[in-house]
Coordinates of C-alpha atoms in Angstrom, one line a residue:
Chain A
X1 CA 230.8 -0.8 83.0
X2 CA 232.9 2.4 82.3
X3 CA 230.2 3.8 80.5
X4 CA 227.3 3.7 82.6
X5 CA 226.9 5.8 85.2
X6 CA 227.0 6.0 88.9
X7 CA 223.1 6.1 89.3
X8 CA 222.2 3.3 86.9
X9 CA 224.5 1.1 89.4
X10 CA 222.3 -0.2 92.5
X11 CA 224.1 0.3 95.8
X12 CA 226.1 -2.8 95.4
X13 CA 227.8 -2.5 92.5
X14 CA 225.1 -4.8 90.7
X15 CA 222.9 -4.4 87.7
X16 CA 219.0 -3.2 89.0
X17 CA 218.9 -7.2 87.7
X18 CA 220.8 -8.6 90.8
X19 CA 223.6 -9.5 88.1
X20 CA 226.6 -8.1 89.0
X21 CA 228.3 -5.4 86.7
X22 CA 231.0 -7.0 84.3
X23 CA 233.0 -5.6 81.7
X24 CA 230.7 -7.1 78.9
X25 CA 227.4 -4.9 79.5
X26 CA 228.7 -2.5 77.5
X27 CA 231.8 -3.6 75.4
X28 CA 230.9 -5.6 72.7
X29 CA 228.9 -3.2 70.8
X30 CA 228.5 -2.9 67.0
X31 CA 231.7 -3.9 65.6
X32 CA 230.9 -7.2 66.8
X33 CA 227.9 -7.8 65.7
X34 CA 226.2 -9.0 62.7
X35 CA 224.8 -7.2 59.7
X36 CA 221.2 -7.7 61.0
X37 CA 222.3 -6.8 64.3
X38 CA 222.3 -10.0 66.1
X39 CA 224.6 -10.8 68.8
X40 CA 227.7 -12.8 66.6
X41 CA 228.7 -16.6 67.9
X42 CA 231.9 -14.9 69.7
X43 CA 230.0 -12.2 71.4
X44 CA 227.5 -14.7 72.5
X45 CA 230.9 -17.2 74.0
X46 CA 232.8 -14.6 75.5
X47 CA 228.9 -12.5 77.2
X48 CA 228.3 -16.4 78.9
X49 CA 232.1 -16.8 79.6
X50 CA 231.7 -13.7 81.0
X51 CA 228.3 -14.5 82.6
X52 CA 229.6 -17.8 84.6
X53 CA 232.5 -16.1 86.3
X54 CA 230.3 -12.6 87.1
X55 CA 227.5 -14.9 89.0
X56 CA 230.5 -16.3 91.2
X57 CA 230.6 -12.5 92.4
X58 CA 229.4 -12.3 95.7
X59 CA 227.0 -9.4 96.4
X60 CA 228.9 -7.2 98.6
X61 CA 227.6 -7.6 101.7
X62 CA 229.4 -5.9 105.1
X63 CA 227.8 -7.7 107.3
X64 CA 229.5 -11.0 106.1
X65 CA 233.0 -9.7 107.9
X66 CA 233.0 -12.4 110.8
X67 CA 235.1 -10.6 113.9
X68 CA 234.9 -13.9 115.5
X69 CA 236.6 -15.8 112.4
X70 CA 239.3 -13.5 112.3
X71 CA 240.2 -13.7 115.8
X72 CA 240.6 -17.5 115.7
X73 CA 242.4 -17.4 112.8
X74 CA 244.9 -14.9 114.3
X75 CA 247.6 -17.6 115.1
X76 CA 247.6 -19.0 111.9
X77 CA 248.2 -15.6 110.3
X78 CA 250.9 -14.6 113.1
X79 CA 252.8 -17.6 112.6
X80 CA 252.6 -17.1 108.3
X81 CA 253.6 -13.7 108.8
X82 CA 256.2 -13.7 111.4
X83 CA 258.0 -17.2 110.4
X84 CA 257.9 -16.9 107.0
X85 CA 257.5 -13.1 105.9
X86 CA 259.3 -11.8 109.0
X87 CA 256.7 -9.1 109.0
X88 CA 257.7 -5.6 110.7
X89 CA 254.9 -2.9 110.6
X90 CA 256.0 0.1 112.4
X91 CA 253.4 3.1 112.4
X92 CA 250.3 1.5 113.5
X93 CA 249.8 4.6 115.8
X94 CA 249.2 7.2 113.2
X95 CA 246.4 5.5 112.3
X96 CA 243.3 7.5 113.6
X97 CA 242.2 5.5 117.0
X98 CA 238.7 5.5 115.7
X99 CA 236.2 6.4 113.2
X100 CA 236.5 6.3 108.8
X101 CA 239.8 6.1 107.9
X102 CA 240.6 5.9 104.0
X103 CA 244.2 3.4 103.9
X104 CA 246.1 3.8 100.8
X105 CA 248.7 1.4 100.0
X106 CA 251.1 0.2 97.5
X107 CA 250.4 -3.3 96.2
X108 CA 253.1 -6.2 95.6
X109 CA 253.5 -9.8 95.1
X110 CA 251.5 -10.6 92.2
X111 CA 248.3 -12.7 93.1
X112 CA 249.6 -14.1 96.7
X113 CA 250.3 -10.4 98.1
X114 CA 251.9 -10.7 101.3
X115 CA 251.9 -7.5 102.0
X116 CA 248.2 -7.3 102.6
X117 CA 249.1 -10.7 104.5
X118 CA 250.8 -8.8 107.5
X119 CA 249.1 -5.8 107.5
X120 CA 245.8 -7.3 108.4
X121 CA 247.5 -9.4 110.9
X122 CA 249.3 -6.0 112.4
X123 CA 246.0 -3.9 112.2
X124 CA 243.4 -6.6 114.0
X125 CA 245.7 -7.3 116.5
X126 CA 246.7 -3.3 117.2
X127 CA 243.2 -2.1 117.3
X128 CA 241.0 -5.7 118.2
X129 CA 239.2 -7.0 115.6
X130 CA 236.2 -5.8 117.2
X131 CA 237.3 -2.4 114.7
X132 CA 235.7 -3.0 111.2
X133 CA 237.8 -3.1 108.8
X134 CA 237.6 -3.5 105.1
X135 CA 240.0 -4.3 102.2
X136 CA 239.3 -3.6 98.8
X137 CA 240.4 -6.2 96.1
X138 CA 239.5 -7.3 92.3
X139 CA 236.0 -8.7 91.7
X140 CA 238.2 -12.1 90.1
X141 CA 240.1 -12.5 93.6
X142 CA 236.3 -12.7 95.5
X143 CA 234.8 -15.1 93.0
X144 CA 237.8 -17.8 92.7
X145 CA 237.0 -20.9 93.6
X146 CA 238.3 -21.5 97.6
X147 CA 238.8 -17.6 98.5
X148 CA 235.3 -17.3 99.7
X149 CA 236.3 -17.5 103.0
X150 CA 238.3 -13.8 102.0
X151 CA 235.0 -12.0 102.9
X152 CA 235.0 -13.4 106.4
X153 CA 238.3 -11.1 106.8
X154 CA 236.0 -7.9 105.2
X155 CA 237.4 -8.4 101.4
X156 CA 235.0 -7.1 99.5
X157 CA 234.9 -6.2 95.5
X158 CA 236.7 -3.4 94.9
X159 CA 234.4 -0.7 93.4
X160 CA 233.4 2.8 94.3
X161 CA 229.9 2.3 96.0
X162 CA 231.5 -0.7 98.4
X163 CA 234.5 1.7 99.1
X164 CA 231.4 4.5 100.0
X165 CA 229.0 1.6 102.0
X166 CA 232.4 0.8 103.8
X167 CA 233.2 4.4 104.7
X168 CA 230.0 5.4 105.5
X169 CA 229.6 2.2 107.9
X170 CA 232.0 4.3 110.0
X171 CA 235.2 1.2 109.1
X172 CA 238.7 1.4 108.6
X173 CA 239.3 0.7 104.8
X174 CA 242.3 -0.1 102.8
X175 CA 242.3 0.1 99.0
X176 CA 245.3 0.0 96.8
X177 CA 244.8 2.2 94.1
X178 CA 247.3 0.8 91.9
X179 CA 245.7 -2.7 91.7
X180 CA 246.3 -5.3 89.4
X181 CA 248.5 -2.6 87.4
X182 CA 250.9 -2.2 90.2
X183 CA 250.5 -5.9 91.9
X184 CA 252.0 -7.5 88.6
X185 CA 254.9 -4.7 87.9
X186 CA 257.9 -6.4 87.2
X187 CA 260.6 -6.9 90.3
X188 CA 263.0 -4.6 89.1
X189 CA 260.0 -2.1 89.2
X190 CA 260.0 -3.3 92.9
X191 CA 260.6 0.1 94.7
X192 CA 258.3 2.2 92.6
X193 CA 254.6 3.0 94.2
X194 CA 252.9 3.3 90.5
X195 CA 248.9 4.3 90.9
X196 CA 248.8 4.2 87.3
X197 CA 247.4 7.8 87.5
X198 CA 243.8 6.6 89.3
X199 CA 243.0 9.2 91.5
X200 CA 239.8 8.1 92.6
X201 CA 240.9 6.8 96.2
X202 CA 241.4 11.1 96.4
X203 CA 237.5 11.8 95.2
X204 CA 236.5 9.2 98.0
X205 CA 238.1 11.2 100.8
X206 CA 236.9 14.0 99.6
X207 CA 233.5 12.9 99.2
X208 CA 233.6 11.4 102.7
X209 CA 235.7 14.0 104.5
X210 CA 237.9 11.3 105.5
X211 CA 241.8 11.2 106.2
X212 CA 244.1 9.5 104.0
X213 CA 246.5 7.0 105.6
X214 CA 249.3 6.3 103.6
X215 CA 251.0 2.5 103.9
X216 CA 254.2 2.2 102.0
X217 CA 255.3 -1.5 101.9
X218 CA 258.6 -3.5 100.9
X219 CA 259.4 -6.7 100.0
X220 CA 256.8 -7.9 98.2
X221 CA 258.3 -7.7 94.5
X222 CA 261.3 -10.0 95.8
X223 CA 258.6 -13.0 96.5
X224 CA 259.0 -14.3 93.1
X225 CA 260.5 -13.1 89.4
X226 CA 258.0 -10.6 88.3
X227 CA 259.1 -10.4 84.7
X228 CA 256.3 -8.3 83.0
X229 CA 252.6 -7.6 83.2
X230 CA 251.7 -9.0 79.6
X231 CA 249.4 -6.1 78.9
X232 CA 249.4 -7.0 75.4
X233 CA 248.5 -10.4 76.1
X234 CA 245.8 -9.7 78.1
X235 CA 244.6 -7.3 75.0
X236 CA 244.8 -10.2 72.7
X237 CA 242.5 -13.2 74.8
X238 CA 240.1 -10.0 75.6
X239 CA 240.4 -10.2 79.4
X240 CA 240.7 -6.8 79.6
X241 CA 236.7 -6.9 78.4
X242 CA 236.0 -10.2 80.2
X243 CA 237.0 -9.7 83.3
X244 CA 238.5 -5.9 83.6
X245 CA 242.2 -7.9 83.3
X246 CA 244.2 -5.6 82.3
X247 CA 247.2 -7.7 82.8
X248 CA 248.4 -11.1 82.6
X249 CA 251.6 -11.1 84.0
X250 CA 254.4 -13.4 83.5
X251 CA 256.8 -14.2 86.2
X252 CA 259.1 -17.2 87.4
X253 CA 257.6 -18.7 90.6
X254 CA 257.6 -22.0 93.1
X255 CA 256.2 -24.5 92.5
X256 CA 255.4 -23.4 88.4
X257 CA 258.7 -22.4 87.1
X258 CA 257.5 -20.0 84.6
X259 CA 253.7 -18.8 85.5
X260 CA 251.2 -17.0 83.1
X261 CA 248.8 -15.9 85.0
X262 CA 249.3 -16.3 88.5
X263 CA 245.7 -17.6 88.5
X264 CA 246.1 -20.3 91.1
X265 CA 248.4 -18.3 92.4
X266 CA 252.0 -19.4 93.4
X267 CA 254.3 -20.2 96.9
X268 CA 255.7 -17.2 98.0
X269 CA 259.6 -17.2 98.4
X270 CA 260.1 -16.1 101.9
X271 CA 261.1 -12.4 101.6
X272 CA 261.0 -9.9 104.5
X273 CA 258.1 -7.9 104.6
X274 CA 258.3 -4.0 105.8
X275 CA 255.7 -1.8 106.5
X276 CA 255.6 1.7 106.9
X277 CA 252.6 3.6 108.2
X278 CA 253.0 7.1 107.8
X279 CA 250.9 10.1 109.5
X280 CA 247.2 10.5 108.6
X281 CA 246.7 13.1 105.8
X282 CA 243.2 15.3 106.7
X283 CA 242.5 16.9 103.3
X284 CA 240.9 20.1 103.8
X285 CA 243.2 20.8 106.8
X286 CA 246.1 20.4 104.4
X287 CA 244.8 21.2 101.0
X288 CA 241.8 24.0 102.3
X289 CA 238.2 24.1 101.7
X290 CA 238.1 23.3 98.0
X291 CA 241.2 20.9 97.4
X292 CA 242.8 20.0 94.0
X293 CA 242.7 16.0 93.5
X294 CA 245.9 16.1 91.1
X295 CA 247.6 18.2 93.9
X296 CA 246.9 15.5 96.4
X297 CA 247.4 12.7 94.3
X298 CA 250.7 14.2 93.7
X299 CA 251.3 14.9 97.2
X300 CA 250.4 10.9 98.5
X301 CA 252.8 9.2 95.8
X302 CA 255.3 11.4 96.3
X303 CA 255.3 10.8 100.1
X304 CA 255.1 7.4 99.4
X305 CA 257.6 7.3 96.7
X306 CA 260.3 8.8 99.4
X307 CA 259.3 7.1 102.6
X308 CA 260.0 3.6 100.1
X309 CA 263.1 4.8 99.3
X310 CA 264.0 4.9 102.6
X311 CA 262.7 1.8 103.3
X312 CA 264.8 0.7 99.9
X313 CA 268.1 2.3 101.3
X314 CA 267.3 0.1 104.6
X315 CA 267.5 -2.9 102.6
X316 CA 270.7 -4.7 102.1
X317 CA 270.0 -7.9 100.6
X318 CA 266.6 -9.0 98.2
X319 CA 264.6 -11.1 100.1
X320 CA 267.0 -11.5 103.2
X321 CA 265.9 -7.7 104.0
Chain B
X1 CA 249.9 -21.1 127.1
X2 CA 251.3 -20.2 130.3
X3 CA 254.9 -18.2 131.0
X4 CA 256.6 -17.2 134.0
X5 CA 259.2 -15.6 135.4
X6 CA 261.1 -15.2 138.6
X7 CA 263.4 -12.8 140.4
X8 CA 264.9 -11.4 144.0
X9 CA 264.3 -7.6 144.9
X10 CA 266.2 -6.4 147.7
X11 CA 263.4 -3.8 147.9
X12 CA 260.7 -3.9 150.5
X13 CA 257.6 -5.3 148.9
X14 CA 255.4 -2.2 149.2
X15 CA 258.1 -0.3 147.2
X16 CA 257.9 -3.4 144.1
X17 CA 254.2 -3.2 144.9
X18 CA 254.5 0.8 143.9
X19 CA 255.8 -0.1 140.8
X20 CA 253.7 -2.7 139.6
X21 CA 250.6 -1.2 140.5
X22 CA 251.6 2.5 138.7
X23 CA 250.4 2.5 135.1
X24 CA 252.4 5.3 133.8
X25 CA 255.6 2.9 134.7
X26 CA 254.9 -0.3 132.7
X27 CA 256.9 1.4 129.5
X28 CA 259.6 2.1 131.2
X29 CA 260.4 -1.0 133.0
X30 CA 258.1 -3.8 131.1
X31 CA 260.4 -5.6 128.0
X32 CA 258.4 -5.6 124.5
X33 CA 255.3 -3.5 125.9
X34 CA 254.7 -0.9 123.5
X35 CA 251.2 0.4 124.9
X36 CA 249.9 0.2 128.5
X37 CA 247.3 3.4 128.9
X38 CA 244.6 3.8 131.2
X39 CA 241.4 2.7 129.5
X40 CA 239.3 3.7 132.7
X41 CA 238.4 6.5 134.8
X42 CA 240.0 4.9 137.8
X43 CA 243.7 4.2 137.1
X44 CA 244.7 1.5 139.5
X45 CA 242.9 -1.2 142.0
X46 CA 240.2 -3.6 141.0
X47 CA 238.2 -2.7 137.8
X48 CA 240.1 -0.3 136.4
X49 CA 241.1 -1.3 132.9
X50 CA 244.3 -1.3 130.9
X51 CA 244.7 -0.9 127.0
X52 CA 247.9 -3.6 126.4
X53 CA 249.9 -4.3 123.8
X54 CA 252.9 -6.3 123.1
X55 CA 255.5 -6.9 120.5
X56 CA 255.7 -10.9 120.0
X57 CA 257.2 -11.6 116.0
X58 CA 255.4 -9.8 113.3
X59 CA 252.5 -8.2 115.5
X60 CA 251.8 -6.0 118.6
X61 CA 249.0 -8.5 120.5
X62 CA 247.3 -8.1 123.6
X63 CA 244.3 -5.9 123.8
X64 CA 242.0 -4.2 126.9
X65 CA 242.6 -5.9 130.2
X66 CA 240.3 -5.5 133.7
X67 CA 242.4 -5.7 136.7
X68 CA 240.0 -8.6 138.7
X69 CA 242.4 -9.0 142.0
X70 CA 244.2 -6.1 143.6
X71 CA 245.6 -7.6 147.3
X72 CA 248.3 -4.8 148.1
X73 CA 251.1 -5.3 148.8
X74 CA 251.3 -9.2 147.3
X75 CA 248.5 -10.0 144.6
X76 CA 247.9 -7.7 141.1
X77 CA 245.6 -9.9 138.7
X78 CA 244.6 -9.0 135.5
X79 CA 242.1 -10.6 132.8
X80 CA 241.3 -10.0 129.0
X81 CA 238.6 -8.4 127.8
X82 CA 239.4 -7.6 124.1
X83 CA 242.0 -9.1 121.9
X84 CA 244.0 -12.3 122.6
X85 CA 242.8 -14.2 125.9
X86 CA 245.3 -13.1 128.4
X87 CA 245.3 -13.7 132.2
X88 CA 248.4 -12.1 134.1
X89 CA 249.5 -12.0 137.7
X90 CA 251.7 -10.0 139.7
X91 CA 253.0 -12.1 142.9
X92 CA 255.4 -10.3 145.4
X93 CA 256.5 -12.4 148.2
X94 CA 258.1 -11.0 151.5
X95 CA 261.8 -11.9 152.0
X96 CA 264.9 -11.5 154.4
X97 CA 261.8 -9.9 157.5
X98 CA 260.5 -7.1 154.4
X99 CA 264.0 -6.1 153.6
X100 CA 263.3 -8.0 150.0
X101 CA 260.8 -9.3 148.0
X102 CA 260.6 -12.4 145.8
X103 CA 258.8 -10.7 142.3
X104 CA 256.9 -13.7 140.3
X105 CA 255.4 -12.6 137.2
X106 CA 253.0 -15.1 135.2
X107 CA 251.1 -14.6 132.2
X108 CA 248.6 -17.2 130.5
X109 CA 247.3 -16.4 126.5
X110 CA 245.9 -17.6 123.7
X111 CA 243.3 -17.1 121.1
X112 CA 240.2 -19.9 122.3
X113 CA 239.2 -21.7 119.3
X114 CA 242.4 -21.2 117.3
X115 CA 242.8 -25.2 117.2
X116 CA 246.2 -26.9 116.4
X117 CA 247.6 -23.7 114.7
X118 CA 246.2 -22.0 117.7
X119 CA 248.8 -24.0 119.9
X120 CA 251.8 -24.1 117.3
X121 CA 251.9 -20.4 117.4
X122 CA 251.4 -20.1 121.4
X123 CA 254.4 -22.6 121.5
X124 CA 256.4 -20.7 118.8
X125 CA 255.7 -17.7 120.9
X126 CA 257.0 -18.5 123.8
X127 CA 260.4 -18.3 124.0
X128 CA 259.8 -14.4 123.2
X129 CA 257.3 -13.9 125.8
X130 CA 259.4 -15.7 128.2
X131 CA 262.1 -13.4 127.8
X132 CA 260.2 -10.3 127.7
X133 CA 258.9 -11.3 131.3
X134 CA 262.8 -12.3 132.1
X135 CA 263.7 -8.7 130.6
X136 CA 261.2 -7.3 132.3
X137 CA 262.3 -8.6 135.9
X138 CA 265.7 -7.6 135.6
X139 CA 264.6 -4.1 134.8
X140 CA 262.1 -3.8 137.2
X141 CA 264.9 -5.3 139.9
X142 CA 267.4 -2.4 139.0
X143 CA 264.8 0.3 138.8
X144 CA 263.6 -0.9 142.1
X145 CA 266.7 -1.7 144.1
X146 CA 268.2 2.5 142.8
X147 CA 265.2 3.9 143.9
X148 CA 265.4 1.5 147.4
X149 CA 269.2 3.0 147.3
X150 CA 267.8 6.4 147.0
X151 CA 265.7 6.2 149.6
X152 CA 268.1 4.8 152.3
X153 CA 270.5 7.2 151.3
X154 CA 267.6 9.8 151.7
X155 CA 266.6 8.2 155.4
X156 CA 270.5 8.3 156.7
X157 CA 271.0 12.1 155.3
X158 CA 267.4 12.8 157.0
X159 CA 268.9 11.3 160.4
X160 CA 272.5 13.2 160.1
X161 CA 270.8 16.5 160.2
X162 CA 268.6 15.7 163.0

């Protein structure tokens, strides 16, 4: 995929095919072929491997956000959030009342991320879920068996053209640059915002002349034993080409006991969730006409970094809050 | 889900009725409420409209309400139009020949079509709503009754100097 280029891509993120994009278009190239050139018995296992799972990717699609869904599952959400995550989101306000909004936040809590849990909760219930609002997450998340109903709430494959269709649509959307790299950091790492230097959330705004709304969460990290991302695992079974895993973290959590994976996921322990909203960030008021991305990039994590510090210093017991 | 709450005034009903009828006092007196702006271009009587919100656990809910009844000094209705349903009511009952006013505050919500998780959390709710309307009573008694005390004191000095 990292080879090809923006305009070979269809608007959706899909091949001109209809299949979507995957890791495997491009990376098993000559060294794992045969001497004639045919495709060799692994490259043929892992491209169908790879095949099945990238069919199970839904075609983006905004219109499949379902306002009226969301509202009625409001309660449920309310009482997740509030009885067992203890949710505070202070900040809403800063968030433009209308109109695109680029939301940037730290990610945390492995594959069951309560973080993006309450905020969802704290944003349809601030501005109606009449607002549209999209979040951004990994093409695996979207095509796991179960989690389809995901796009009802406006999830939709994280990837630069559904981040543009989204902004362009006029919706709020929140993306969290660090991704799988950041969601699987180990606990200890808990208090870090770690963006893993990807600094295209920055070029978006740009490109759409939208603010930057930075959402610094806590707590996350504590909801199980995030002991390390198992990069070089992931190198070794190839996920990194199958799937665009670049990680496959290894943590201690209910009901597994020790959990490689996190695939079908894990329960949560019951850590308090804080979130911070900070002021909106308008680009070329701030940085002028012709803005340097490191110089922002710099300027959001390090915002970030301080304002979870202080939610850190607020904190006096892991989990308790 | 419905809430109420109850409480004496010794205010005359059309100064309660001043208060619960002025927009621009809702933050000041109204537990939990964390937005209550004018959403209209007329700010108060029947069809003028009310952006809400209120702090219950984990979430500010409520959403744009439509003032539907406006009987001055005893009836202020109000009705969802965005966000959670919501029906409120004012009720101000005369007392003690006007010289105090018997303040009933109600409020019905819920989310239509929320099913049994719908009514768990509008139970689990509850208690918090409840005593952001008691909070709310109490504030908008001792609010009322200093300003009532102001005025008398106001009425008497007004008489000496005559």
């Amino acid at each position: 995929m990292g080879t090809q280029t923006a305009s070979a891509r269809s608007r959706n993120g899909h091949a001109p095919n209809g299949k979507p994009f995957m890791a495997t278009d491009h990376a098993f190239a000559d060294p794992d072929r045969d001497t004639d050139g045919r495709p060799s018995t692994i490259e043929r296992v892992v491209k169908a491997i790879a095949g099945a799972i990238g069919s199970r990717i839904p075609v983006a699609d905004l219109d499949e956000r379902d306002p009226d869904y969301i509202r009625e599952s409001l309660p449920a959400q309310w009482l997740l959030a509030s009885l067992w995550f203890r949710g505070e989101v202070r900040g809403l306000g800063n968030i433009p009342e209308d109109g695109p909004v680029l939301l940037v936040g730290n990610h945390s809590g492995g594959n069951v991320s309560p973080d993006s849990l309450v905020f969802t909760l704290a944003f349809s219930t601030y501005f109606g879920v009449e607002r549209r609002f999209y979040q951004l997450a990994h093409n695996l998340v979207l095509s796991m068996p179960g989690l389809g109903f995901l796009r009802k709430y406006g999830v939709v494959a994280a990837s630069p053209e559904n981040a543009e269709r989204a902004l362009a649509s006029g919706a709020a959307v929140l993306v969290y640059p660090g991704g799988d790299h950041e969601v699987h950091r180990p606990t200890w790492e808990g208090n870090t915002i770690n963006f893993d230097g990807r600094r295209g959330f920055v070029r978006l705004a740009l490109e759409h002349d939208v603010p930057i709304v930075p959402v610094v969460s806590i707590g996350g990290q504590e909801t199980a034993l995030f002991l390390g991302r198992g990069e070089g695992l992931s190198k070794l079974l190839m996920l990194d080409r199958l799937f665009r895993l670049k990680v496959l973290p290894i943590s201690i959590a209910a009901p597994w006991g020790l959990n490689v994976g996190d695939m079908l996921g894990h329960i949560p322990l019951p850590a308090k969730i804080t979130i911070e909203v900070l002021p909106a960030i308008d680009l070329r008021e701030q940085f002028g006409p012709t803005p340097d991305v490191g110089e922002i990039y710099h300027h959001v994590t390090t915002t970030m970094q301080e304002t979870l510090d202080a939610l850190a210093a607020e904190r006096r017991l892991p989990i308790v809050g | 889900m419905r809430v109420q709450a109850a409480i004496d005034v010794a205010a005359p009903p059309h100064l309660v009725w001043g208060f619960v009828t002025d927009p621009t006092r809702y933050l000041h007196f109204m537990n939990g409420i964390t937005r209550w702006e004018v959403a209209s271009e007329q700010a108060r009587g029947c069809g003028a409209r009310y952006r809400t919100l209120m702090r219950v656990g984990s979430a500010e809910v409520g959403g744009l309400v439509e003032i539907v009844e406006h009987e001055e000094p005893r009836d202020l209705a109000w009705t969802s139009v965005t966000g959670i349903d919501q029906r409120g009511r004012w009720r101000l009952r005369e007392r003690a020949n006007g010289a105090r006013t018997h303040v009933e505050l109600r409020l019905q919500y819920g989310v239509a079509g929320a099913g049994l998780l719908g009514w768990v959390a509008e139970q689990v709710a509850a208690p918090a709503v409840r005593e952001n309307l008691r909070r709310s009573l109490r504030e908008l008694k001792r609010q009322a009754e200093h300003e009532q005390a102001r005025a008398a004191v106001a009425a008497r000095r007004a008489a000496t100097q005559r």
